[in-house]
Coordinates of C-alpha atoms and ligand atoms in Angstrom, one line a residue:
M100 CA 0.0 -0.1 0.0
L101 CA 1.3 3.4 -1.0
I102 CA 0.2 6.2 1.3
L103 CA 0.8 9.9 0.6
G104 CA 1.1 12.0 3.8
V105 CA 0.2 15.8 4.0
E106 CA 1.1 18.0 7.0
T107 CA 0.1 21.7 7.1
S108 CA -1.0 22.2 10.6
C109 CA 1.3 25.0 11.4
D110 CA 4.4 26.6 9.7
E111 CA 5.8 23.6 7.8
T112 CA 4.5 22.1 4.5
G113 CA 5.5 18.6 4.6
L114 CA 4.6 15.7 2.2
A115 CA 5.7 12.1 2.1
L116 CA 5.3 8.7 0.4
Y117 CA 5.2 5.7 2.8
D118 CA 5.1 2.1 1.2
S119 CA 3.9 -0.7 3.5
A120 CA 6.5 -2.9 1.7
G121 CA 9.4 -0.6 1.3
G122 CA 9.0 1.8 4.3
L123 CA 9.4 5.5 4.0
L124 CA 10.3 6.3 0.4
S125 CA 11.0 10.1 0.7
H126 CA 9.7 13.1 2.5
V127 CA 9.9 16.7 1.4
L128 CA 9.5 19.9 3.5
H129 CA 9.3 23.6 3.2
S130 CA 9.7 25.5 6.5
Q131 CA 8.2 28.9 6.8
V132 CA 10.7 30.0 9.3
D133 CA 12.0 32.9 7.3
L134 CA 8.6 34.1 6.5
H135 CA 7.5 34.2 10.2
A136 CA 10.9 35.3 11.6
L137 CA 10.2 38.8 10.4
H138 CA 7.2 38.9 12.7
G139 CA 8.6 37.1 15.8
G140 CA 6.2 34.2 15.5
V141 CA 3.6 32.3 13.4
V142 CA 1.2 34.6 11.5
P143 CA -1.8 32.3 10.8
E144 CA -3.0 34.0 7.6
L145 CA 0.5 34.1 6.2
A146 CA 1.1 30.5 7.1
S147 CA -2.2 29.4 5.2
R148 CA -1.2 31.3 2.0
D149 CA 2.3 30.0 2.0
H150 CA 0.9 26.3 2.4
I151 CA -1.3 27.0 -0.7
R152 CA 1.8 28.2 -2.7
R153 CA 4.1 25.3 -1.7
V154 CA 1.9 22.2 -1.5
I155 CA 1.6 21.2 -5.2
P156 CA 5.1 22.0 -6.2
L157 CA 6.2 19.8 -3.2
L158 CA 3.9 17.0 -4.4
D159 CA 5.6 17.2 -7.9
Q160 CA 9.1 17.1 -6.2
L161 CA 8.1 14.2 -4.1
L162 CA 6.8 12.2 -7.0
Q163 CA 9.9 13.0 -9.1
Q164 CA 12.3 11.9 -6.2
T165 CA 10.5 8.6 -5.8
D166 CA 9.8 8.0 -9.4
R167 CA 6.1 7.5 -8.6
R168 CA 2.7 8.7 -10.3
T169 CA -0.3 9.9 -8.5
A170 CA -2.1 6.9 -10.0
E171 CA 0.1 4.5 -7.8
I172 CA -1.1 6.2 -4.6
D173 CA -3.5 3.9 -2.6
G174 CA -4.5 6.3 0.0
I175 CA -4.0 9.9 1.3
A176 CA -3.5 10.9 4.9
Y177 CA -3.4 14.6 5.9
T178 CA -3.4 16.4 9.2
R179 CA -6.9 17.1 10.4
G180 CA -5.9 18.7 13.7
P181 CA -5.1 20.1 16.1
G182 CA -3.4 23.2 14.6
L183 CA -4.2 26.5 12.9
A184 CA -7.7 26.2 11.1
G185 CA -6.7 27.9 7.9
A186 CA -3.4 26.0 7.6
L187 CA -5.2 22.7 8.2
L188 CA -7.8 23.6 5.6
V189 CA -5.3 23.8 2.9
G190 CA -3.8 20.3 3.5
A191 CA -7.3 18.9 4.0
G192 CA -8.7 20.6 0.9
V193 CA -5.7 19.4 -1.3
A194 CA -5.7 15.8 0.3
R195 CA -9.4 15.3 -0.1
S196 CA -9.6 16.7 -3.7
L197 CA -6.8 14.6 -4.9
A198 CA -8.2 11.6 -3.3
W199 CA -11.6 12.3 -4.9
A200 CA -10.0 12.8 -8.2
L201 CA -8.0 9.6 -7.9
D202 CA -10.9 7.6 -6.4
R203 CA -8.9 6.7 -3.5
P204 CA -9.7 6.9 0.3
A205 CA -8.5 9.7 2.4
L206 CA -8.1 9.9 6.2
G207 CA -7.8 12.8 8.6
I208 CA -5.0 12.2 11.1
H209 CA -4.4 13.5 14.7
H210 CA -1.2 15.6 14.6
M211 CA 0.0 14.4 18.0
E212 CA -0.8 10.8 17.0
A213 CA 1.5 11.2 14.2
H214 CA 4.2 12.6 16.4
L215 CA 3.7 9.7 18.8
L216 CA 4.0 7.1 16.0
A217 CA 7.0 8.8 14.3
P218 CA 9.6 6.7 16.2
L219 CA 8.1 3.5 14.7
L220 CA 9.5 4.6 11.3
E221 CA 13.0 3.9 12.7
P222 CA 14.9 0.7 12.0
E223 CA 14.5 -0.6 15.5
P224 CA 11.0 0.5 16.5
P225 CA 9.5 0.3 20.0
A226 CA 7.0 -2.4 20.7
F227 CA 3.7 -1.6 22.4
P228 CA 3.1 -0.8 25.2
F229 CA 5.1 2.2 26.1
V230 CA 4.9 5.7 27.6
A231 CA 5.2 8.6 25.2
L232 CA 6.6 12.1 26.1
L233 CA 5.2 14.5 23.3
V234 CA 6.9 17.8 23.5
S235 CA 6.1 20.3 20.8
G236 CA 5.4 24.0 20.4
G237 CA 1.7 23.4 21.2
H238 CA 1.7 20.4 23.6
T239 CA 3.6 18.7 26.4
M240 CA 1.9 15.4 27.2
L241 CA 2.7 12.1 28.8
V242 CA 0.6 9.3 27.4
Q243 CA 0.3 5.7 28.2
V244 CA 0.2 3.9 24.8
A245 CA -1.1 0.4 24.7
G246 CA -1.4 0.3 20.8
V247 CA -2.4 2.6 17.9
G248 CA -5.4 4.6 19.0
R249 CA -5.2 3.3 22.6
Y250 CA -4.0 6.3 24.5
R251 CA -4.4 7.3 28.2
L252 CA -3.4 10.7 29.0
L253 CA -1.1 10.6 32.1
G254 CA -0.3 14.3 32.5
E255 CA 0.1 17.5 30.4
S256 CA 1.1 21.0 30.7
V257 CA -1.3 23.3 32.6
D258 CA -0.1 26.4 30.9
D259 CA 2.7 26.8 28.3
A260 CA 4.0 23.8 26.2
A261 CA 7.7 23.1 26.6
G262 CA 8.4 24.4 23.0
E263 CA 6.3 27.4 23.7
A264 CA 8.5 28.2 26.7
F265 CA 11.6 27.8 24.7
D266 CA 10.2 30.2 22.1
K267 CA 9.2 32.8 24.6
T268 CA 12.3 32.6 26.6
A269 CA 14.4 32.8 23.4
K270 CA 12.4 35.9 22.4
L271 CA 13.2 37.6 25.8
L272 CA 17.0 36.7 25.2
G273 CA 16.6 38.5 21.8
L274 CA 17.1 35.3 19.7
G275 CA 15.2 34.7 16.6
Y276 CA 12.0 32.6 15.8
P277 CA 11.9 29.7 16.3
G278 CA 13.5 30.0 19.6
G279 CA 14.2 26.4 20.5
P280 CA 17.2 25.6 18.3
A281 CA 18.6 29.2 18.9
L282 CA 18.3 28.8 22.6
E283 CA 20.1 25.5 22.5
R284 CA 22.9 26.9 20.5
L285 CA 23.3 29.9 23.0
A286 CA 23.1 27.6 26.0
R287 CA 26.2 25.7 24.8
Q288 CA 28.3 28.9 25.7
G289 CA 26.7 29.2 29.1
R290 CA 28.3 28.0 32.3
Q291 CA 26.9 25.3 34.6
G292 CA 25.5 26.5 38.0
V293 CA 25.8 30.3 37.4
F294 CA 22.0 30.6 37.7
R295 CA 19.6 28.0 38.8
L296 CA 15.9 28.0 37.9
P297 CA 13.3 25.7 39.7
R298 CA 12.0 22.3 38.4
P299 CA 8.3 23.2 38.3
M300 CA 5.7 20.8 39.9
T301 CA 8.2 18.1 40.6
D302 CA 7.9 18.5 44.4
R303 CA 4.3 17.3 44.4
P304 CA 2.8 14.0 43.1
G305 CA 1.3 13.8 39.5
L306 CA 2.4 14.0 35.9
D307 CA 1.2 17.4 34.9
F308 CA 3.8 20.2 33.8
S309 CA 3.9 23.9 34.1
F310 CA 6.4 26.0 32.1
S311 CA 5.1 29.6 32.2
G312 CA 6.7 30.3 35.6
L313 CA 10.2 29.3 34.2
K314 CA 9.8 31.8 31.4
T315 CA 8.9 34.6 33.9
Q316 CA 11.8 33.8 36.1
A317 CA 14.1 33.8 33.1
R318 CA 12.7 37.2 32.3
N319 CA 13.5 38.5 35.7
L320 CA 17.1 37.2 35.5
I321 CA 17.4 38.8 32.2
R322 CA 16.3 42.1 33.6
R323 CA 18.5 41.9 36.6
H324 CA 21.6 41.1 34.6
E325 CA 21.1 43.3 31.5
G326 CA 24.3 44.3 30.1
T327 CA 26.3 41.7 31.9
E328 CA 28.6 39.8 29.6
D329 CA 27.8 36.1 29.3
A330 CA 24.4 36.6 31.3
A331 CA 22.3 35.5 28.3
A332 CA 24.2 32.3 27.7
D333 CA 24.1 31.4 31.3
I334 CA 20.4 32.2 31.6
A335 CA 19.8 30.1 28.5
H336 CA 21.8 27.2 30.0
A337 CA 19.9 27.3 33.4
F338 CA 16.6 27.4 31.5
Q339 CA 17.4 24.4 29.3
E340 CA 18.7 22.5 32.4
A341 CA 15.5 23.2 34.2
V342 CA 13.3 22.0 31.4
A343 CA 15.5 18.8 30.8
D344 CA 15.5 17.9 34.6
T345 CA 11.8 18.4 34.8
L346 CA 11.1 16.3 31.7
A347 CA 13.4 13.5 33.1
I348 CA 11.9 13.5 36.6
K349 CA 8.4 13.3 35.2
C350 CA 9.2 10.6 32.6
R351 CA 10.8 8.5 35.4
R352 CA 7.7 8.8 37.5
A353 CA 5.6 7.9 34.5
L354 CA 7.6 4.7 33.9
T355 CA 7.4 3.7 37.4
D356 CA 3.6 4.5 37.8
T357 CA 2.9 2.5 34.7
G358 CA 5.5 -0.3 35.1
A359 CA 6.5 0.3 31.3
G360 CA 10.0 -0.5 30.3
R361 CA 10.0 1.8 27.1
L362 CA 9.8 5.5 26.7
V363 CA 9.1 7.1 23.3
V364 CA 10.0 10.9 23.0
S365 CA 8.7 12.9 19.9
G366 CA 7.8 16.4 18.9
G367 CA 10.0 19.3 18.0
V368 CA 11.7 19.7 21.6
S369 CA 12.9 16.2 21.3
A370 CA 15.4 17.4 18.7
N371 CA 17.2 19.1 21.6
G372 CA 20.6 17.4 22.4
V373 CA 20.7 18.2 26.1
I374 CA 17.2 16.8 26.7
R375 CA 18.0 13.8 24.9
T376 CA 21.0 13.1 26.9
R377 CA 19.2 13.8 30.3
L378 CA 16.4 11.4 29.2
D379 CA 18.9 8.7 28.1
D380 CA 20.7 9.0 31.5
M381 CA 17.4 8.8 33.4
A382 CA 16.3 5.7 31.3
R383 CA 19.6 4.0 31.8
A384 CA 19.1 4.3 35.6
A385 CA 15.5 3.1 35.3
N386 CA 16.4 0.2 33.3
A387 CA 14.3 1.4 30.5
E388 CA 14.7 1.9 26.7
V389 CA 14.3 5.2 25.0
Y390 CA 13.1 5.7 21.4
Y391 CA 13.2 9.0 19.4
P392 CA 12.5 9.7 15.8
R393 CA 15.6 10.7 13.5
L394 CA 16.3 14.4 13.9
D395 CA 14.5 15.6 10.8
L396 CA 11.3 13.7 11.8
C397 CA 11.3 15.2 15.4
T398 CA 9.7 18.4 14.1
D399 CA 6.7 18.7 11.8
N400 CA 6.8 16.5 8.6
G401 CA 4.6 14.5 6.3
A402 CA 6.4 11.2 7.0
M403 CA 4.8 10.8 10.3
V404 CA 1.3 11.7 8.9
A405 CA 1.8 9.0 6.0
Y406 CA 2.9 6.5 8.6
A407 CA -0.1 7.1 11.0
G408 CA -2.3 7.0 7.9
W409 CA -1.0 3.6 7.0
C410 CA -1.4 2.3 10.6
R411 CA -5.2 3.1 10.2
M412 CA -5.8 2.7 6.5
Q413 CA -4.5 -0.7 6.4
V414 CA -7.5 -2.0 8.1
G415 CA -9.8 0.1 5.9
E416 CA -10.3 3.2 8.0
C417 CA -11.2 6.2 5.9
D418 CA -13.1 9.5 5.9
G419 CA -16.8 9.7 4.9
L420 CA -17.9 12.5 2.5
D421 CA -18.3 15.2 5.2
F422 CA -15.5 17.5 5.5
D423 CA -14.0 19.5 8.4
V424 CA -10.8 20.1 10.2
R425 CA -10.3 20.1 14.1
P426 CA -8.2 22.9 15.4
R427 CA -8.6 21.6 18.8
W428 CA -8.8 17.9 19.2
S429 CA -8.1 15.7 22.3
L430 CA -5.6 12.8 21.7
A431 CA -7.4 10.6 24.2
S432 CA -10.7 10.8 22.3
L433 CA -9.0 8.7 19.5
Q434 CA -10.1 5.1 18.9
P435 CA -8.2 2.2 17.7
P436 CA -8.1 1.7 13.8
A437 CA -11.4 0.4 12.5
A438 CA -12.8 -0.1 9.0
D439 CA -15.6 2.6 8.2
Ligands
LIG548 O1 6.5 19.5 16.7 P1 6.9 20.9 16.1 O2 7.7 21.0 14.9 O3 5.6 21.8 15.9 C1 4.4 21.6 16.7 O4 3.6 20.8 16.6 O5 4.3 22.5 17.6 O6 7.5 21.6 17.4 C2 8.1 22.9 17.3 C3 8.6 23.4 18.6 C4 9.0 24.9 18.6 O7 8.5 25.4 19.9 C5 10.5 24.8 18.6 O8 11.2 25.9 19.3 C6 10.9 23.5 19.4 O9 9.9 22.6 18.9 N1 12.2 23.0 19.0 C7 13.2 22.9 19.9 C8 14.3 22.4 19.3 N2 14.0 22.2 18.0 C9 12.6 22.6 17.8 N3 13.2 23.2 21.3 C10 14.4 23.1 21.9 N4 15.5 22.6 21.3 C11 15.5 22.4 20.0 N5 16.7 21.9 19.4
LIG549 ZN1 4.1 19.1 15.7

């Protein structure tokens, strides 16, 4: 089965072809970083317009790279939500129209389910069950995963997502958008232990997160040390350490609570090297295995959507004729794959 995946939920246009026999054939991506950088964050209307401009040329590029024709596509998966309504509508419109024209099934995919399943594209994929830490710009969640569509939410951020906290703190530090990678680079020049920020909500039971206080404390430090040489790098370092430790403490707790021996980490923030090392160290101490997507599949991409599509479409799940997107959509409301 050859599945086309289309991702347009935020600021990346991503397309991919996943073949159930040959695996991921190729994925292509256009990042809108330069477009939004001018404004310091994602401008939804500009995002939608740019997806419109990019999606068909990217499809042509993907078909050329893989030497496939549209007629060979067996099904089309697209991101139905959560995300920006206008941006989602572009991918959904293109995917559904193409499926209609080709007389093939289409299926709307939950963006966070796609992130959650992305590590299964790797050569040594994790077996079910596992605990998943999803850390992106819009979400921070711990999920107990028994199988595709069998998700129990263990905890989530009560305010900012981890990626959002990275982006906002980076902005306060005068770094560009998106802030996560820029803050990670600056933190490399920071010194250990000059500043210390709290590990929020780790001193009480539970698996929820809170990251907005960290950003506020970082802001106070920035103000207090304005003009001090090296302060920005030291603050970036302290911020990243606090996030990494907090995620590791909560993941360890989730592994203990569920008795799981496998942790899957996905979403844009899972590209962060310090966070990966901290989680690896925690897992070694907890006798657990950790699984990540390859770096270019941590952030938004079409490959994870194509793969999630295959997981569901292989048993015949597909959309009816009604058409909508779901800018807000709970992961826990998903059901296991089922024929329609
Ligand atoms: O999963 P993703 O591409 O989009 C969403 O679904 O939100 O995640 C984007 C987020 C942004 O907040 C970005 O700053 C963050 O992931 N991010 C990082 C790194 N790379 C991306 N955060 C920290 N360190 C990184 N290396
Ligand atoms: Zn994402």
